[in-house]
PDB file of C-alpha atoms and ligand atoms in Angstrom:
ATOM      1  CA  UNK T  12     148.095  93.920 121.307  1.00 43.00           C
ATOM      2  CA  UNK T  13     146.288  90.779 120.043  1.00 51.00           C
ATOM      3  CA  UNK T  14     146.340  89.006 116.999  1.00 54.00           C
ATOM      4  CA  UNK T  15     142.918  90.158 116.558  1.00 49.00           C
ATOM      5  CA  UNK T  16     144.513  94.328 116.812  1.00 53.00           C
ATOM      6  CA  UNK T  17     146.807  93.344 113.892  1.00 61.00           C
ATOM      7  CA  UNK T  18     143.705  93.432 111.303  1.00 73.00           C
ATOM      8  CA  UNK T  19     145.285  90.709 109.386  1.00 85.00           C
ATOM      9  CA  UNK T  20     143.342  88.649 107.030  1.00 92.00           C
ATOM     10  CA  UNK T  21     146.854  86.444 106.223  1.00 96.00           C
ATOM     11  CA  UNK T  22     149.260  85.001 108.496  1.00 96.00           C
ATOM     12  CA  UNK T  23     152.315  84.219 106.313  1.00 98.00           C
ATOM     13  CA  UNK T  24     154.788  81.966 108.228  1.00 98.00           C
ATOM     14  CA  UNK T  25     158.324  81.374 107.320  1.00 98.00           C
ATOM     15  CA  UNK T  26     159.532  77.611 108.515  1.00 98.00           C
ATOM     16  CA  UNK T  27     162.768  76.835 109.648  1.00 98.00           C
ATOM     17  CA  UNK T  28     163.286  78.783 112.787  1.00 98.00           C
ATOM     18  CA  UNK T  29     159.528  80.041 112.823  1.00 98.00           C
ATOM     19  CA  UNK T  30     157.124  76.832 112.453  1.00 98.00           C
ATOM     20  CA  UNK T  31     159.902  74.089 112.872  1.00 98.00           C
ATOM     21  CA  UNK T  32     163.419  73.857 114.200  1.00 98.00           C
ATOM     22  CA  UNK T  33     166.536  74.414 112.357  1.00 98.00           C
ATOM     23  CA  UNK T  34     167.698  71.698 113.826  1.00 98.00           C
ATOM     24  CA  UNK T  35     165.681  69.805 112.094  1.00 98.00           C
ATOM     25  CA  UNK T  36     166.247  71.245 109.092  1.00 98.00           C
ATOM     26  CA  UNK T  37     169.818  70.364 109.527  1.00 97.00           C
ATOM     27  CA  UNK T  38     170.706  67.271 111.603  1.00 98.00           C
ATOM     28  CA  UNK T  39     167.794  65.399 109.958  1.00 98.00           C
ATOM     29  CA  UNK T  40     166.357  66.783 106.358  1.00 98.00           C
ATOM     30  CA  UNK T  41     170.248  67.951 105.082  1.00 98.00           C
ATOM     31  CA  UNK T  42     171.927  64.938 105.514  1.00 98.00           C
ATOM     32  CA  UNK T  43     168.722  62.770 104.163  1.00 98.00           C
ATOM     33  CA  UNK T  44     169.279  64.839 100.825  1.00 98.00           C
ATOM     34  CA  UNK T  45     173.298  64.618 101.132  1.00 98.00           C
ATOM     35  CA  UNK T  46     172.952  60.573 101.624  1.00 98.00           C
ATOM     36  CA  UNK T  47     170.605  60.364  98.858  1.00 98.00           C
ATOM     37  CA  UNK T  48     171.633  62.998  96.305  1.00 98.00           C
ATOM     38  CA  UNK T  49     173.512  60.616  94.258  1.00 98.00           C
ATOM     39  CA  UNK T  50     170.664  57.762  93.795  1.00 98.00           C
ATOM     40  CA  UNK T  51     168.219  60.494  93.150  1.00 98.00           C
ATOM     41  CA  UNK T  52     170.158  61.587  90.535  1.00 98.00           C
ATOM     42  CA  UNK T  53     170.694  58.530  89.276  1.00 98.00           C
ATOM     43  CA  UNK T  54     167.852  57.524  89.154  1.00 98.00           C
ATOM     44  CA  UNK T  55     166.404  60.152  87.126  1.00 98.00           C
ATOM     45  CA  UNK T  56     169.502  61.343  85.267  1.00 98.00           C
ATOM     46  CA  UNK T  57     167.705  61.355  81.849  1.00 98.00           C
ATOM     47  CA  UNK T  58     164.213  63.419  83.154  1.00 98.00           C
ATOM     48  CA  UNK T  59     163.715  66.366  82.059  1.00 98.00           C
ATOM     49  CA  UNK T  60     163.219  67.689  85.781  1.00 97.00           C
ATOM     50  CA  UNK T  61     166.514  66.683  86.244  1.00 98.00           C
ATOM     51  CA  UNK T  62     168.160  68.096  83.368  1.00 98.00           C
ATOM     52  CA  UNK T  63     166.707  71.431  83.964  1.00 98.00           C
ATOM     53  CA  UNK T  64     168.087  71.292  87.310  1.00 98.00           C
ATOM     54  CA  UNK T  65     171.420  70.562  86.536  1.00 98.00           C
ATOM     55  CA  UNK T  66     171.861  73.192  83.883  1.00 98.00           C
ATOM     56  CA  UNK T  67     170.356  75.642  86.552  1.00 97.00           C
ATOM     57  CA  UNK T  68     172.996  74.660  89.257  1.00 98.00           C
ATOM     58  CA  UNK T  69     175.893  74.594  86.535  1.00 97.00           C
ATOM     59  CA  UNK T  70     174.801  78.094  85.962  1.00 97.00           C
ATOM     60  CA  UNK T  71     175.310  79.620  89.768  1.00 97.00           C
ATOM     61  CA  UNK T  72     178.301  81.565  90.620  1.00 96.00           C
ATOM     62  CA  UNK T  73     179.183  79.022  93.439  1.00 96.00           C
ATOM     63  CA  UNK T  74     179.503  76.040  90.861  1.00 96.00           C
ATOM     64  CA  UNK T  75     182.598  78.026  89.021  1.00 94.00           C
ATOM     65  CA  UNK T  76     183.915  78.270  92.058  1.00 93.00           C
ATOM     66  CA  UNK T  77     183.329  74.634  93.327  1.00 95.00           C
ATOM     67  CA  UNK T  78     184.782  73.438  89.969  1.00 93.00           C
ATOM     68  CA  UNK T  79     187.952  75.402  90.456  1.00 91.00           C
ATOM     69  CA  UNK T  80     188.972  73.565  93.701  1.00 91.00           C
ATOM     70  CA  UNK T  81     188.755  70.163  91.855  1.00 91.00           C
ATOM     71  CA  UNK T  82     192.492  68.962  90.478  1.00 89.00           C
ATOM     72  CA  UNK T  83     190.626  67.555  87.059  1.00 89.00           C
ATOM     73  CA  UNK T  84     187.568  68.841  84.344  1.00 87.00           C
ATOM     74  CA  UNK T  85     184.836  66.923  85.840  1.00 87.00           C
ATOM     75  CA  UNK T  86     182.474  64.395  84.042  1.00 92.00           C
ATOM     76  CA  UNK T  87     178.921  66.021  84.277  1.00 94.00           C
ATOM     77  CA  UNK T  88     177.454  63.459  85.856  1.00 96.00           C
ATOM     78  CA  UNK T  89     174.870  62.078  88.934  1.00 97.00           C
ATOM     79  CA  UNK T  90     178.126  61.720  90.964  1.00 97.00           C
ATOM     80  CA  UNK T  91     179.132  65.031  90.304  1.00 97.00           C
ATOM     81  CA  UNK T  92     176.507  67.023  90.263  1.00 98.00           C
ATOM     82  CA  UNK T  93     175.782  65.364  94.025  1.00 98.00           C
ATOM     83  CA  UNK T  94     178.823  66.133  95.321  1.00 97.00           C
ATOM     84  CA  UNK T  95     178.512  70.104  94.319  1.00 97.00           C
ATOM     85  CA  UNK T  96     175.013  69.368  95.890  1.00 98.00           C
ATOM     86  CA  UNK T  97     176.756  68.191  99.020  1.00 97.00           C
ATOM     87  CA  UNK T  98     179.100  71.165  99.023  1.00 97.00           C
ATOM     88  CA  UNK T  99     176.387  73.845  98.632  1.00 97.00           C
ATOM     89  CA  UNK T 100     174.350  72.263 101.401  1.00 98.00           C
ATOM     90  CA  UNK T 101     177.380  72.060 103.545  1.00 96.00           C
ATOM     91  CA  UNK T 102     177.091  75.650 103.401  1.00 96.00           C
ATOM     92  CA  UNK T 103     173.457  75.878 103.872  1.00 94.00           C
ATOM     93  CA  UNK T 104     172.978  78.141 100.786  1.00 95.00           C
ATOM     94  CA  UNK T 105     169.444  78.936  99.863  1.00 94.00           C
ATOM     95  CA  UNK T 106     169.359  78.671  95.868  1.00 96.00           C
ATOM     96  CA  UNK T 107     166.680  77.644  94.085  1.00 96.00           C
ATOM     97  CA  UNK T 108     167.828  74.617  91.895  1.00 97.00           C
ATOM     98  CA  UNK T 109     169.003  73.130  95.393  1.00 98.00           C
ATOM     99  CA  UNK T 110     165.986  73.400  96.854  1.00 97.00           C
ATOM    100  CA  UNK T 111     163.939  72.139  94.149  1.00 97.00           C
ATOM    101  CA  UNK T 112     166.172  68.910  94.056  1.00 98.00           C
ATOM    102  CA  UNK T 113     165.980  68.679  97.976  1.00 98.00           C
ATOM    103  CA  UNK T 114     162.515  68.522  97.994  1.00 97.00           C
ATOM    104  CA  UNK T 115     162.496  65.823  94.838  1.00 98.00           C
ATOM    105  CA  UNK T 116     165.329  63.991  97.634  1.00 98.00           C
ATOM    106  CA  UNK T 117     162.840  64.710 100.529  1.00 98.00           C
ATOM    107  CA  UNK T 118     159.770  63.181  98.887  1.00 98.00           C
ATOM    108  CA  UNK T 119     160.701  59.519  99.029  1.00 96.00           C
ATOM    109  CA  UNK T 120     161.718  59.405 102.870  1.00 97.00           C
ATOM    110  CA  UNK T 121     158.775  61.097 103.538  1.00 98.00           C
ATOM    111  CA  UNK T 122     156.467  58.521 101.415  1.00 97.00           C
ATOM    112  CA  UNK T 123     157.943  55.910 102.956  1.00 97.00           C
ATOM    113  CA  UNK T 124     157.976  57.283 106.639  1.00 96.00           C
ATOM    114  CA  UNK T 125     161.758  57.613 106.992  1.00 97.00           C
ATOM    115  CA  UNK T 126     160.759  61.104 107.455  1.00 98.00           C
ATOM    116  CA  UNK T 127     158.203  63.390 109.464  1.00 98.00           C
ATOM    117  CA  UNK T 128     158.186  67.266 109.528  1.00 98.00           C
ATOM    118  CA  UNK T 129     158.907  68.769 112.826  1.00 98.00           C
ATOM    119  CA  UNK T 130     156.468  71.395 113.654  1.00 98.00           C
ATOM    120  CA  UNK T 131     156.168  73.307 117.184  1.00 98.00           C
ATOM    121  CA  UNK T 132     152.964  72.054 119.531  1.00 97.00           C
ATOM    122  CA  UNK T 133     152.011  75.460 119.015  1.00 97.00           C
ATOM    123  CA  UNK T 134     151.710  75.560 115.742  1.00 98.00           C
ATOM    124  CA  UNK T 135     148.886  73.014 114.826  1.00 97.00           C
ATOM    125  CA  UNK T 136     146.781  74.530 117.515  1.00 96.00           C
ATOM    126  CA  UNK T 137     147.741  78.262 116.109  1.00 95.00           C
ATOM    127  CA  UNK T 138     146.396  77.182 112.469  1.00 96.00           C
ATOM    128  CA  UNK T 139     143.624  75.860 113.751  1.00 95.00           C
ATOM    129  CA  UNK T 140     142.593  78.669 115.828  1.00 92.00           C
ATOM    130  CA  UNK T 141     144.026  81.454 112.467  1.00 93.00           C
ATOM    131  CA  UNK T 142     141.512  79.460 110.165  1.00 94.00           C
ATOM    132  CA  UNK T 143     138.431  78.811 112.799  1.00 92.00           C
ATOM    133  CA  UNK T 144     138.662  82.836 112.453  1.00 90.00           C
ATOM    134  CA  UNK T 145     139.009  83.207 108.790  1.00 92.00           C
ATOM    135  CA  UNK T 146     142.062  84.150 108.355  1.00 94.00           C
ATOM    136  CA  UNK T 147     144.268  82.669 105.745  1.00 96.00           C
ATOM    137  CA  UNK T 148     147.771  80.668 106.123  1.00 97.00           C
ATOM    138  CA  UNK T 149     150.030  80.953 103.620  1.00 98.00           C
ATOM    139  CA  UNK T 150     153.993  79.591 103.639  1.00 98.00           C
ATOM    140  CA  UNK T 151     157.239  81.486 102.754  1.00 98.00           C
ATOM    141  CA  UNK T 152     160.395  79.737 102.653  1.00 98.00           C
ATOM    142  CA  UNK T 153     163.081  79.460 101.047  1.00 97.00           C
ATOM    143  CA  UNK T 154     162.255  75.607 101.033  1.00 97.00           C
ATOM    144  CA  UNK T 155     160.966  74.703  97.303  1.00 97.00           C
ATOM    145  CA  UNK T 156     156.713  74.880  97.531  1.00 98.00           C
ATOM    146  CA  UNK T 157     156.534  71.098  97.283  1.00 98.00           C
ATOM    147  CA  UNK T 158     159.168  70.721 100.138  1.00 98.00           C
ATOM    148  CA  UNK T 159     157.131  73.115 102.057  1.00 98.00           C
ATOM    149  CA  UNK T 160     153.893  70.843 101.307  1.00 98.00           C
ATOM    150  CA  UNK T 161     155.651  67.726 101.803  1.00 98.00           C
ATOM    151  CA  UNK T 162     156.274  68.834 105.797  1.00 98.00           C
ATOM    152  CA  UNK T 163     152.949  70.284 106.490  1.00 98.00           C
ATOM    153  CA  UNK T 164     151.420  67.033 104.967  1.00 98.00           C
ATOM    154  CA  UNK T 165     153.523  64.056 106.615  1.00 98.00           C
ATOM    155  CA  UNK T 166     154.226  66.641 109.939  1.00 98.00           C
ATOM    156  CA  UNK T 167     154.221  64.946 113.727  1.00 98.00           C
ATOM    157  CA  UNK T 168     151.509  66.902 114.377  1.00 98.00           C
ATOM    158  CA  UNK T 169     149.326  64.935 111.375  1.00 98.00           C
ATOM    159  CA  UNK T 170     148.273  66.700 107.980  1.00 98.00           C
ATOM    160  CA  UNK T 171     148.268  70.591 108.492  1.00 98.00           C
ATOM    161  CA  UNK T 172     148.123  70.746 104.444  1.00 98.00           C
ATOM    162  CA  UNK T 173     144.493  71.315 104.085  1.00 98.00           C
ATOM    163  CA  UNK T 174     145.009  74.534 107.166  1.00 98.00           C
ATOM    164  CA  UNK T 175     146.915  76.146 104.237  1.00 98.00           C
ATOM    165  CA  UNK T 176     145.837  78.466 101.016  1.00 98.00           C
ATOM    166  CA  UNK T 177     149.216  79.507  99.933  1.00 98.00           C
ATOM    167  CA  UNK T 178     153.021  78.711  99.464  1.00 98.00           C
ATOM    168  CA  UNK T 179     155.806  80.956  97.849  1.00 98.00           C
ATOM    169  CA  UNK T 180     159.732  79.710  97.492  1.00 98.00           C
ATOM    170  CA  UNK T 181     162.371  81.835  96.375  1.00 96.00           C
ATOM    171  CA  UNK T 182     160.949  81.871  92.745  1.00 96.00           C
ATOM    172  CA  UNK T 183     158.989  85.006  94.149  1.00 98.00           C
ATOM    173  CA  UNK T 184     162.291  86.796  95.285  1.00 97.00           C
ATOM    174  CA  UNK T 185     164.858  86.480  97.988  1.00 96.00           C
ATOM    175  CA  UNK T 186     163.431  86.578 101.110  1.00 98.00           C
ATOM    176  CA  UNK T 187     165.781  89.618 102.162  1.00 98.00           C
ATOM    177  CA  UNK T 188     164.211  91.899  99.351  1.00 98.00           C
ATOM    178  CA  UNK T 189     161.144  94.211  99.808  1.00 98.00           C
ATOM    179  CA  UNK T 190     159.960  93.381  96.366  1.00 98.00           C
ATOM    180  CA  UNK T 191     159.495  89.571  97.145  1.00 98.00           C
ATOM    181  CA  UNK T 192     156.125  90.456  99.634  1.00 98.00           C
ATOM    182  CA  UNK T 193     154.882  93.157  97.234  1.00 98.00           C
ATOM    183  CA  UNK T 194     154.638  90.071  94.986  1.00 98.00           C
ATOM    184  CA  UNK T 195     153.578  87.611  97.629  1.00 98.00           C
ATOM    185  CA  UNK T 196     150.421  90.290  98.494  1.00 98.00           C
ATOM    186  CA  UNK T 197     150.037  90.916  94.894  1.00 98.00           C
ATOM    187  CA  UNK T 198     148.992  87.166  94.348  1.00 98.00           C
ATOM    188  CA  UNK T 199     147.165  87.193  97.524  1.00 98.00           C
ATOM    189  CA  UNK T 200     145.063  89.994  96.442  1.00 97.00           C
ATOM    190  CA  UNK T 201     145.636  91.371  99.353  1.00 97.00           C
ATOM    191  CA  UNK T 202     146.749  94.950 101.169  1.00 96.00           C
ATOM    192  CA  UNK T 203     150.163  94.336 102.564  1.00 97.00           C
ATOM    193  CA  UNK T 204     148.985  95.591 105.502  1.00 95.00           C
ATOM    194  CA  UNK T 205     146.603  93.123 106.244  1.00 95.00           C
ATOM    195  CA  UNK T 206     149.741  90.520 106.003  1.00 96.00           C
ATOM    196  CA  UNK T 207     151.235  89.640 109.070  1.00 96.00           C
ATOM    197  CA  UNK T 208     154.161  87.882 108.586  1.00 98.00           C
ATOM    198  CA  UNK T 209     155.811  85.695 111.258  1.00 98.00           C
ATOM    199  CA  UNK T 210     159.933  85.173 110.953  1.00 98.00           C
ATOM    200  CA  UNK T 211     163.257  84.080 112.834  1.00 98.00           C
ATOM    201  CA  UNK T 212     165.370  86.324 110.602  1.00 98.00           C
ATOM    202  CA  UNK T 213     165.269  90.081 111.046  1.00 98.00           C
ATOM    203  CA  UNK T 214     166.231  91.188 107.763  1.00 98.00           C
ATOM    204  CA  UNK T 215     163.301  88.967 106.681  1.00 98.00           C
ATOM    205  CA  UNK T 216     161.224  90.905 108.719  1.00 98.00           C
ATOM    206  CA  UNK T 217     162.567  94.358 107.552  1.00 98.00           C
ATOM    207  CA  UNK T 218     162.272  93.385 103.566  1.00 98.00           C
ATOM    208  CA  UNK T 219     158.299  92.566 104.813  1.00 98.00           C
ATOM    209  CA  UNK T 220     158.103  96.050 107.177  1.00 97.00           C
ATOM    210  CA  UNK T 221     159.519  98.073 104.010  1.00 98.00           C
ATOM    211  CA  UNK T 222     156.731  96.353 101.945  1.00 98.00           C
ATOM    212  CA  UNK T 223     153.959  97.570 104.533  1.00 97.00           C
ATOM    213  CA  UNK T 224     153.404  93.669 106.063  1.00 96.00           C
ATOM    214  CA  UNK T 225     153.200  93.703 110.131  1.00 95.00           C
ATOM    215  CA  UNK T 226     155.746  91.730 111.177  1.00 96.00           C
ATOM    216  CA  UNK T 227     156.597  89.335 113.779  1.00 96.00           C
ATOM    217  CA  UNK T 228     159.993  88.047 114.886  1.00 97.00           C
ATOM    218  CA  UNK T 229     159.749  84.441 116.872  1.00 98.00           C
ATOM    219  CA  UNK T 230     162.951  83.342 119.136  1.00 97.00           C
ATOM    220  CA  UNK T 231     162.194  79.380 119.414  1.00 98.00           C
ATOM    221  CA  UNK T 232     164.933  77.394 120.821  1.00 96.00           C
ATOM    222  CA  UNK T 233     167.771  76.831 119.092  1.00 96.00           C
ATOM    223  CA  UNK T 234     167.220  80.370 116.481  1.00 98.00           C
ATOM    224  CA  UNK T 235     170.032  82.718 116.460  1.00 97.00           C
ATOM    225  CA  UNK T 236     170.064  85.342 119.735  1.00 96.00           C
ATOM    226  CA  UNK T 237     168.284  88.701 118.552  1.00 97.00           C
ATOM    227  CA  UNK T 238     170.413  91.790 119.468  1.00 97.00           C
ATOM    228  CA  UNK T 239     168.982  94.317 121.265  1.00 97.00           C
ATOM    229  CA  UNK T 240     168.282  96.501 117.942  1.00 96.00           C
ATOM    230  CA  UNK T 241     166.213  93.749 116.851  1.00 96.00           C
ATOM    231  CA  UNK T 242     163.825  93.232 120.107  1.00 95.00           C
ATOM    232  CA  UNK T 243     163.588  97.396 119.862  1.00 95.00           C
ATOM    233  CA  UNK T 244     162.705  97.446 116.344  1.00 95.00           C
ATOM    234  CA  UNK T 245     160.702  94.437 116.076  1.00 95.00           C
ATOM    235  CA  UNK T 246     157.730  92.471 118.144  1.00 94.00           C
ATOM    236  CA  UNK T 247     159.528  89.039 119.326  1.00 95.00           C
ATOM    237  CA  UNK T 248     157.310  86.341 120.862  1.00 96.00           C
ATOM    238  CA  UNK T 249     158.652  82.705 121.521  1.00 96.00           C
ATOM    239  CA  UNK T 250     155.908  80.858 120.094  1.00 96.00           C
ATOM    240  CA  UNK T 251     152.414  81.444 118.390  1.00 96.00           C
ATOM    241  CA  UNK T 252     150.262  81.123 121.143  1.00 93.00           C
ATOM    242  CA  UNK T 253     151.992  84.704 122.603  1.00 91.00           C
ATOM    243  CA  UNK T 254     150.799  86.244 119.700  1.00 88.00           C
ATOM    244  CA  UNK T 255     147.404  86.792 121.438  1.00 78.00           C
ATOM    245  CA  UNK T 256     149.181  88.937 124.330  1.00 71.00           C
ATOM    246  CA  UNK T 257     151.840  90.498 122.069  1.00 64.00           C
ATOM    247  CA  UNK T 258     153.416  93.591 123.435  1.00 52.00           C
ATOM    248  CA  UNK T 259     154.928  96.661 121.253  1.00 49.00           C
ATOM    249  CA  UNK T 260     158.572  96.655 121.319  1.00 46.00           C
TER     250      UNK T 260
HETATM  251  C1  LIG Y   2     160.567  73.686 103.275  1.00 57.67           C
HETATM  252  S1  LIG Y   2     161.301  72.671 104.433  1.00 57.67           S
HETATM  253  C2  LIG Y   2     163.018  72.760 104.237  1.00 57.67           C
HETATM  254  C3  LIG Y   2     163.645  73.895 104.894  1.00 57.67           C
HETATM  255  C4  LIG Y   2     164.675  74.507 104.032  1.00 57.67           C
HETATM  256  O1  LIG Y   2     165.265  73.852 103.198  1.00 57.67           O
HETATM  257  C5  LIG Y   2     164.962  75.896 104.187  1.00 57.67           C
HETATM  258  O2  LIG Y   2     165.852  76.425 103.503  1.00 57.67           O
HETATM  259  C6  LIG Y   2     164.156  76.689 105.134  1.00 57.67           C
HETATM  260  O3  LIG Y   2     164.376  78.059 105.050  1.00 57.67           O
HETATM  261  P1  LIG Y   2     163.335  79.099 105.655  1.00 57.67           P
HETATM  262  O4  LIG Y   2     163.227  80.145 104.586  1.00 57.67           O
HETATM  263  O5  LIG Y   2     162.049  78.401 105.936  1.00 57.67           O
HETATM  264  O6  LIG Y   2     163.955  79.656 106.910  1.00 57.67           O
HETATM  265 MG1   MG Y   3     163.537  80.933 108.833  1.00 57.67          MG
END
């Protein structure tokens, strides 16, 4: 089955694990944002960007519980508030006033060069070759929209911004719910069906089956092993250039 068999008119990519590594993600992007939390913060303590974030992490379930292991009432404050940023990035939780503020962090080391996006040689050539045949790119992550923009734009493999018509974050949905790519085709304007999307995480890929996307499971180096339930129920490739050969499961 080729790409061209799918009858997709949108190729929706996830990143980490999919377009770029998680290592990335976490030995280089995660501990830029946990080094640089507390200037950011500081730095714009009084905006009211970062006021709205705060209240919005003060108001997840994991910041009682964060504030329960400290011996004292904290001081809101930058200082604080980065250290419970610090903690819920330790755990590599996906919620959306982190990610916003990560990709506020991210912005500066990327402006200044500190940082690059990682993407897979594959994928530059893949977007090329998706949009030479008229298909549309669009991004799902659970990376905020302007993080997601910010590693297309400043990525080794140059500026793939401009190769790209669409980005969601988690304010459509969790990734792991079916209702979250009825939206995502909704604003696309699109049939699901005519969505393939491309993912490391098979419950990703189920949410996207159950809304009637074809999906696409990649194993890149470094992803978590796929059981054998997963390689039965899904299509796996290793990168995007196997797409064009793609066998059934
Ligand atoms: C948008 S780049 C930063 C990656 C990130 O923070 C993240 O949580 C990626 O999750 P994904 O949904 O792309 O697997
Ligand atoms: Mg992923």
């Amino acid at each position: 089955m080729a790409l061209t068999d799918l009858s997709a008119k949108v190729v929706l990519v996830d990143i980490e694990g999919t377009t770029t590594s998680i290592t990335f993600v976490h030995d280089v992007l995660f501990p830029y944002a946990k080094a640089n939390a507390r200037q950011y913060l500081s730095e714009t303590w009084e905006t009211d960007d970062t006021k709205q974030i705060v209240e919005e992490l003060k108001q997840l379930p994991q910041y009682t519980e964060y504030a329960s292991t400290l011996e004292t009432r904290p001081e809101i404050n930058a200082a604080h508030i980065a250290d419970f940023s610090r903690y819920l990035i330790e755990k590599d939780l996906k919620v959306t006033p982190l990610k916003t503020l990560q990709g506020h962090i991210w912005a500066k080391g990327y402006a200044s060069g500190e940082l690059k996006g990682h993407v897979y040689e594959d994928v530059a050539v893949a977007f090329q070759a998706w949009s030479d045949a008229g298909l549309r790119i669009a991004v799902y992550s659970s990376g905020s929209v302007a993080a997601q923009k910010l590693i297309f734009q400043h990525s080794i493999a140059g500026d793939l911004l401009p190769l790209l018509s669409a980005h969601f974050d988690t304010h459509v949905g969790h990734k792991q719910q079916t209702e979250s790519y009825t939206r995502i085709a909704e604003s696309l304007e699109v049939d699901p069906q005519h969505v393939l999307f491309l993912t490391d995480v098979p419950e990703e890929a189920s949410a996207a089956r159950d809304a009637g996307m074809q999906t696409v499971l990649l194993a890149r180096p470094g992803n978590a092993p796929l059981t054998a339930e997963h390689t039965s129920s899904f299509p796996v490739v290793t990168n995007f250039v196997a797409l064009q050969s793609l066998k059934q499961p």
